Amino acid sequence: GESVGLHLPTLSVQEGDNSIINCAYSNSASDYFIWYKQESGKGPQFIIDIRSNMDKRQGQRVTVLLNKTVKHLSLQIAATQPGDSAVYFCAENHSMDSSYKLIFGSGTRLLVRP
Amino acid sequence: DGGITQSPKYLFRKEGQNVTLSCEQNLNHDAMYWYRQDPGQGLRLIYYSQIVNDFQKGDIAEGYSVSREKKESFPLTVTSAQKNPTAFYLCASSIDRGGGYTFGSGTRLTVV
């Protein structure tokens, strides 16, 4: 079946630098995308979402970019902090799908070097 | 405060035993989900329910069972048929299609 995937299992960045986590999706009908952050031993937490009628959305220190032409999603974290160290998952959903299911990517671990 | 609660946080099971993991939400969400997560891995869907008294198998339903007798509750039973049950189990809920999930804090199950 179609799925969302991540290219890099681990990303190491220097504290204070910007981080970019990438995600490729294969279902061109998907119209809702979410990024989740999961800290060790905890459940995933919502970071930011974007619908397909947008190509960019900004939050506090985070920006999600959506390129529907190449079916690519990215999460940018500005001025990365030690507390940003976690696994990040992208997820997609198709609002016309009869199920409510999100399809999750395999995750990227972000390590922040002091 | 509204939220989704999983209990217990840690659970130990002897081989051959069934165990039930609790998931309760007071968000008035229609849909609920169970995921399994192995160390360093992503989320795999076990079961989901879009409405009370109805549920569907996910990708790895074998060895698991669920019920949805109340909107607020979606317990997961890990049966003795599940050969490798040691994992981190996550429950989630969502209000409708095209929306995101709210996750619980997880239950770590260990077979001893």
PDB file of N, CA, C and O in Angstrom, chain A residues 23-62:
ATOM      1  N   CYS A  23      10.630  14.313   4.455  1.00  0.00           N
ATOM      2  CA  CYS A  23       9.663  13.222   4.377  1.00  0.00           C
ATOM      3  C   CYS A  23       9.106  13.161   2.960  1.00  0.00           C
ATOM      4  O   CYS A  23       8.751  14.203   2.393  1.00  0.00           O
ATOM      5  N   ALA A  24       9.065  11.975   2.395  1.00  0.00           N
ATOM      6  CA  ALA A  24       8.460  11.779   1.084  1.00  0.00           C
ATOM      7  C   ALA A  24       7.158  11.021   1.257  1.00  0.00           C
ATOM      8  O   ALA A  24       7.091  10.082   2.044  1.00  0.00           O
ATOM      9  N   TYR A  25       6.150  11.434   0.544  1.00  0.00           N
ATOM     10  CA  TYR A  25       4.893  10.698   0.592  1.00  0.00           C
ATOM     11  C   TYR A  25       4.531  10.235  -0.805  1.00  0.00           C
ATOM     12  O   TYR A  25       4.944  10.860  -1.797  1.00  0.00           O
ATOM     13  N   SER A  26       3.790   9.159  -0.873  1.00  0.00           N
ATOM     14  CA  SER A  26       3.519   8.564  -2.184  1.00  0.00           C
ATOM     15  C   SER A  26       2.073   8.694  -2.634  1.00  0.00           C
ATOM     16  O   SER A  26       1.782   8.502  -3.812  1.00  0.00           O
ATOM     17  N   ASN A  27       1.163   9.046  -1.699  1.00  0.00           N
ATOM     18  CA  ASN A  27      -0.245   9.143  -2.069  1.00  0.00           C
ATOM     19  C   ASN A  27      -0.553  10.567  -2.508  1.00  0.00           C
ATOM     20  O   ASN A  27      -0.677  11.478  -1.683  1.00  0.00           O
ATOM     21  N   SER A  28      -0.691  10.772  -3.796  1.00  0.00           N
ATOM     22  CA  SER A  28      -0.938  12.115  -4.309  1.00  0.00           C
ATOM     23  C   SER A  28      -2.294  12.657  -3.881  1.00  0.00           C
ATOM     24  O   SER A  28      -2.540  13.857  -3.972  1.00  0.00           O
ATOM     25  N   ALA A  29      -3.162  11.777  -3.393  1.00  0.00           N
ATOM     26  CA  ALA A  29      -4.484  12.219  -2.938  1.00  0.00           C
ATOM     27  C   ALA A  29      -4.466  12.709  -1.484  1.00  0.00           C
ATOM     28  O   ALA A  29      -5.454  13.261  -1.001  1.00  0.00           O
ATOM     29  N   SER A  30      -3.380  12.520  -0.780  1.00  0.00           N
ATOM     30  CA  SER A  30      -3.292  12.987   0.610  1.00  0.00           C
ATOM     31  C   SER A  30      -3.404  14.500   0.655  1.00  0.00           C
ATOM     32  O   SER A  30      -2.804  15.205  -0.164  1.00  0.00           O
ATOM     33  N   ASP A  31      -4.184  14.974   1.604  1.00  0.00           N
ATOM     34  CA  ASP A  31      -4.406  16.415   1.662  1.00  0.00           C
ATOM     35  C   ASP A  31      -4.200  17.002   3.053  1.00  0.00           C
ATOM     36  O   ASP A  31      -4.501  18.175   3.290  1.00  0.00           O
ATOM     37  N   TYR A  32      -3.702  16.193   3.963  1.00  0.00           N
ATOM     38  CA  TYR A  32      -3.453  16.696   5.312  1.00  0.00           C
ATOM     39  C   TYR A  32      -2.197  16.033   5.829  1.00  0.00           C
ATOM     40  O   TYR A  32      -2.059  14.801   5.744  1.00  0.00           O
ATOM     41  N   PHE A  33      -1.289  16.818   6.370  1.00  0.00           N
ATOM     42  CA  PHE A  33       0.010  16.316   6.798  1.00  0.00           C
ATOM     43  C   PHE A  33       0.337  16.868   8.178  1.00  0.00           C
ATOM     44  O   PHE A  33       0.022  18.019   8.491  1.00  0.00           O
ATOM     45  N   ILE A  34       0.972  16.016   8.972  1.00  0.00           N
ATOM     46  CA  ILE A  34       1.278  16.397  10.353  1.00  0.00           C
ATOM     47  C   ILE A  34       2.701  15.986  10.680  1.00  0.00           C
ATOM     48  O   ILE A  34       3.185  14.957  10.200  1.00  0.00           O
ATOM     49  N   TRP A  35       3.319  16.755  11.534  1.00  0.00           N
ATOM     50  CA  TRP A  35       4.592  16.364  12.137  1.00  0.00           C
ATOM     51  C   TRP A  35       4.370  16.137  13.631  1.00  0.00           C
ATOM     52  O   TRP A  35       3.743  16.952  14.314  1.00  0.00           O
ATOM     53  N   TYR A  36       4.937  15.005  14.114  1.00  0.00           N
ATOM     54  CA  TYR A  36       4.892  14.673  15.522  1.00  0.00           C
ATOM     55  C   TYR A  36       6.314  14.569  16.066  1.00  0.00           C
ATOM     56  O   TYR A  36       7.228  14.159  15.352  1.00  0.00           O
ATOM     57  N   LYS A  37       6.450  14.895  17.343  1.00  0.00           N
ATOM     58  CA  LYS A  37       7.714  14.755  18.063  1.00  0.00           C
ATOM     59  C   LYS A  37       7.524  13.718  19.153  1.00  0.00           C
ATOM     60  O   LYS A  37       6.556  13.795  19.921  1.00  0.00           O
ATOM     61  N   GLN A  38       8.429  12.746  19.209  1.00  0.00           N
ATOM     62  CA  GLN A  38       8.335  11.733  20.265  1.00  0.00           C
ATOM     63  C   GLN A  38       9.631  11.695  21.053  1.00  0.00           C
ATOM     64  O   GLN A  38      10.688  11.327  20.531  1.00  0.00           O
ATOM     65  N   GLU A  39       9.531  12.055  22.308  1.00  0.00           N
ATOM     66  CA  GLU A  39      10.664  11.940  23.218  1.00  0.00           C
ATOM     67  C   GLU A  39      10.704  10.528  23.778  1.00  0.00           C
ATOM     68  O   GLU A  39       9.699   9.813  23.800  1.00  0.00           O
ATOM     69  N   SER A  40      11.870  10.139  24.243  1.00  0.00           N
ATOM     70  CA  SER A  40      12.083   8.774  24.681  1.00  0.00           C
ATOM     71  C   SER A  40      11.090   8.363  25.767  1.00  0.00           C
ATOM     72  O   SER A  40      10.935   9.058  26.782  1.00  0.00           O
ATOM     73  N   GLY A  41      10.407   7.242  25.559  1.00  0.00           N
ATOM     74  CA  GLY A  41       9.483   6.713  26.550  1.00  0.00           C
ATOM     75  C   GLY A  41       8.155   7.429  26.646  1.00  0.00           C
ATOM     76  O   GLY A  41       7.367   7.159  27.553  1.00  0.00           O
ATOM     77  N   LYS A  42       7.893   8.338  25.709  1.00  0.00           N
ATOM     78  CA  LYS A  42       6.638   9.097  25.740  1.00  0.00           C
ATOM     79  C   LYS A  42       5.852   8.901  24.450  1.00  0.00           C
ATOM     80  O   LYS A  42       6.364   8.375  23.465  1.00  0.00           O
ATOM     81  N   GLY A  43       4.599   9.324  24.474  1.00  0.00           N
ATOM     82  CA  GLY A  43       3.797   9.289  23.275  1.00  0.00           C
ATOM     83  C   GLY A  43       4.135  10.452  22.352  1.00  0.00           C
ATOM     84  O   GLY A  43       4.652  11.478  22.794  1.00  0.00           O
ATOM     85  N   PRO A  44       3.872  10.313  21.060  1.00  0.00           N
ATOM     86  CA  PRO A  44       4.118  11.411  20.116  1.00  0.00           C
ATOM     87  C   PRO A  44       3.269  12.632  20.454  1.00  0.00           C
ATOM     88  O   PRO A  44       2.115  12.506  20.873  1.00  0.00           O
ATOM     89  N   GLN A  45       3.870  13.796  20.236  1.00  0.00           N
ATOM     90  CA  GLN A  45       3.165  15.051  20.463  1.00  0.00           C
ATOM     91  C   GLN A  45       3.069  15.822  19.158  1.00  0.00           C
ATOM     92  O   GLN A  45       4.036  15.890  18.392  1.00  0.00           O
ATOM     93  N   PHE A  46       1.916  16.403  18.936  1.00  0.00           N
ATOM     94  CA  PHE A  46       1.676  17.217  17.749  1.00  0.00           C
ATOM     95  C   PHE A  46       2.621  18.420  17.730  1.00  0.00           C
ATOM     96  O   PHE A  46       2.804  19.089  18.742  1.00  0.00           O
ATOM     97  N   ILE A  47       3.238  18.658  16.576  1.00  0.00           N
ATOM     98  CA  ILE A  47       4.079  19.850  16.423  1.00  0.00           C
ATOM     99  C   ILE A  47       3.382  20.865  15.535  1.00  0.00           C
ATOM    100  O   ILE A  47       3.141  22.001  15.933  1.00  0.00           O
ATOM    101  N   ILE A  48       3.074  20.455  14.316  1.00  0.00           N
ATOM    102  CA  ILE A  48       2.511  21.370  13.350  1.00  0.00           C
ATOM    103  C   ILE A  48       1.857  20.552  12.241  1.00  0.00           C
ATOM    104  O   ILE A  48       2.242  19.417  11.988  1.00  0.00           O
ATOM    105  N   ASP A  49       0.847  21.137  11.615  1.00  0.00           N
ATOM    106  CA  ASP A  49       0.197  20.462  10.512  1.00  0.00           C
ATOM    107  C   ASP A  49       0.062  21.418   9.325  1.00  0.00           C
ATOM    108  O   ASP A  49       0.277  22.628   9.446  1.00  0.00           O
ATOM    109  N   ILE A  50      -0.298  20.848   8.191  1.00  0.00           N
ATOM    110  CA  ILE A  50      -0.497  21.655   6.996  1.00  0.00           C
ATOM    111  C   ILE A  50      -1.467  20.933   6.077  1.00  0.00           C
ATOM    112  O   ILE A  50      -1.438  19.708   5.961  1.00  0.00           O
ATOM    113  N   ARG A  51      -2.325  21.690   5.454  1.00  0.00           N
ATOM    114  CA  ARG A  51      -3.263  21.119   4.484  1.00  0.00           C
ATOM    115  C   ARG A  51      -2.738  21.391   3.084  1.00  0.00           C
ATOM    116  O   ARG A  51      -1.918  22.268   2.861  1.00  0.00           O
ATOM    117  N   SER A  52      -3.255  20.651   2.132  1.00  0.00           N
ATOM    118  CA  SER A  52      -2.676  20.663   0.792  1.00  0.00           C
ATOM    119  C   SER A  52      -2.945  21.954   0.021  1.00  0.00           C
ATOM    120  O   SER A  52      -2.357  22.175  -1.035  1.00  0.00           O
ATOM    121  N   ASN A  53      -3.804  22.808   0.564  1.00  0.00           N
ATOM    122  CA  ASN A  53      -4.034  24.082  -0.102  1.00  0.00           C
ATOM    123  C   ASN A  53      -3.003  25.141   0.305  1.00  0.00           C
ATOM    124  O   ASN A  53      -3.106  26.302  -0.084  1.00  0.00           O
ATOM    125  N   MET A  54      -2.021  24.703   1.102  1.00  0.00           N
ATOM    126  CA  MET A  54      -0.946  25.585   1.524  1.00  0.00           C
ATOM    127  C   MET A  54       0.382  24.956   1.140  1.00  0.00           C
ATOM    128  O   MET A  54       0.474  23.737   0.972  1.00  0.00           O
ATOM    129  N   ASP A  55       1.435  25.763   1.025  1.00  0.00           N
ATOM    130  CA  ASP A  55       2.754  25.193   0.791  1.00  0.00           C
ATOM    131  C   ASP A  55       3.728  25.527   1.921  1.00  0.00           C
ATOM    132  O   ASP A  55       4.850  25.003   1.953  1.00  0.00           O
ATOM    133  N   LYS A  56       3.284  26.330   2.851  1.00  0.00           N
ATOM    134  CA  LYS A  56       4.150  26.678   3.978  1.00  0.00           C
ATOM    135  C   LYS A  56       3.295  27.071   5.161  1.00  0.00           C
ATOM    136  O   LYS A  56       2.272  27.744   5.011  1.00  0.00           O
ATOM    137  N   ARG A  57       3.748  26.647   6.325  1.00  0.00           N
ATOM    138  CA  ARG A  57       3.078  27.056   7.550  1.00  0.00           C
ATOM    139  C   ARG A  57       4.109  27.190   8.641  1.00  0.00           C
ATOM    140  O   ARG A  57       4.983  26.327   8.775  1.00  0.00           O
ATOM    141  N   GLN A  58       3.991  28.251   9.412  1.00  0.00           N
ATOM    142  CA  GLN A  58       4.991  28.507  10.448  1.00  0.00           C
ATOM    143  C   GLN A  58       4.380  28.433  11.817  1.00  0.00           C
ATOM    144  O   GLN A  58       3.245  28.843  12.050  1.00  0.00           O
ATOM    145  N   GLY A  59       5.185  27.901  12.737  1.00  0.00           N
ATOM    146  CA  GLY A  59       4.809  27.893  14.138  1.00  0.00           C
ATOM    147  C   GLY A  59       5.927  28.553  14.926  1.00  0.00           C
ATOM    148  O   GLY A  59       6.738  29.299  14.377  1.00  0.00           O
ATOM    149  N   GLN A  60       5.978  28.240  16.194  1.00  0.00           N
ATOM    150  CA  GLN A  60       7.051  28.795  17.012  1.00  0.00           C
ATOM    151  C   GLN A  60       8.330  28.008  16.774  1.00  0.00           C
ATOM    152  O   GLN A  60       8.437  26.847  17.126  1.00  0.00           O
ATOM    153  N   ARG A  61       9.279  28.604  16.109  1.00  0.00           N
ATOM    154  CA  ARG A  61      10.580  28.006  15.740  1.00  0.00           C
ATOM    155  C   ARG A  61      10.479  26.870  14.740  1.00  0.00           C
ATOM    156  O   ARG A  61      11.481  26.275  14.379  1.00  0.00           O
ATOM    157  N   VAL A  62       9.299  26.492  14.328  1.00  0.00           N
ATOM    158  CA  VAL A  62       9.146  25.422  13.346  1.00  0.00           C
ATOM    159  C   VAL A  62       8.395  25.915  12.128  1.00  0.00           C
ATOM    160  O   VAL A  62       7.516  26.771  12.218  1.00  0.00           O
TER     161      VAL A  62
END
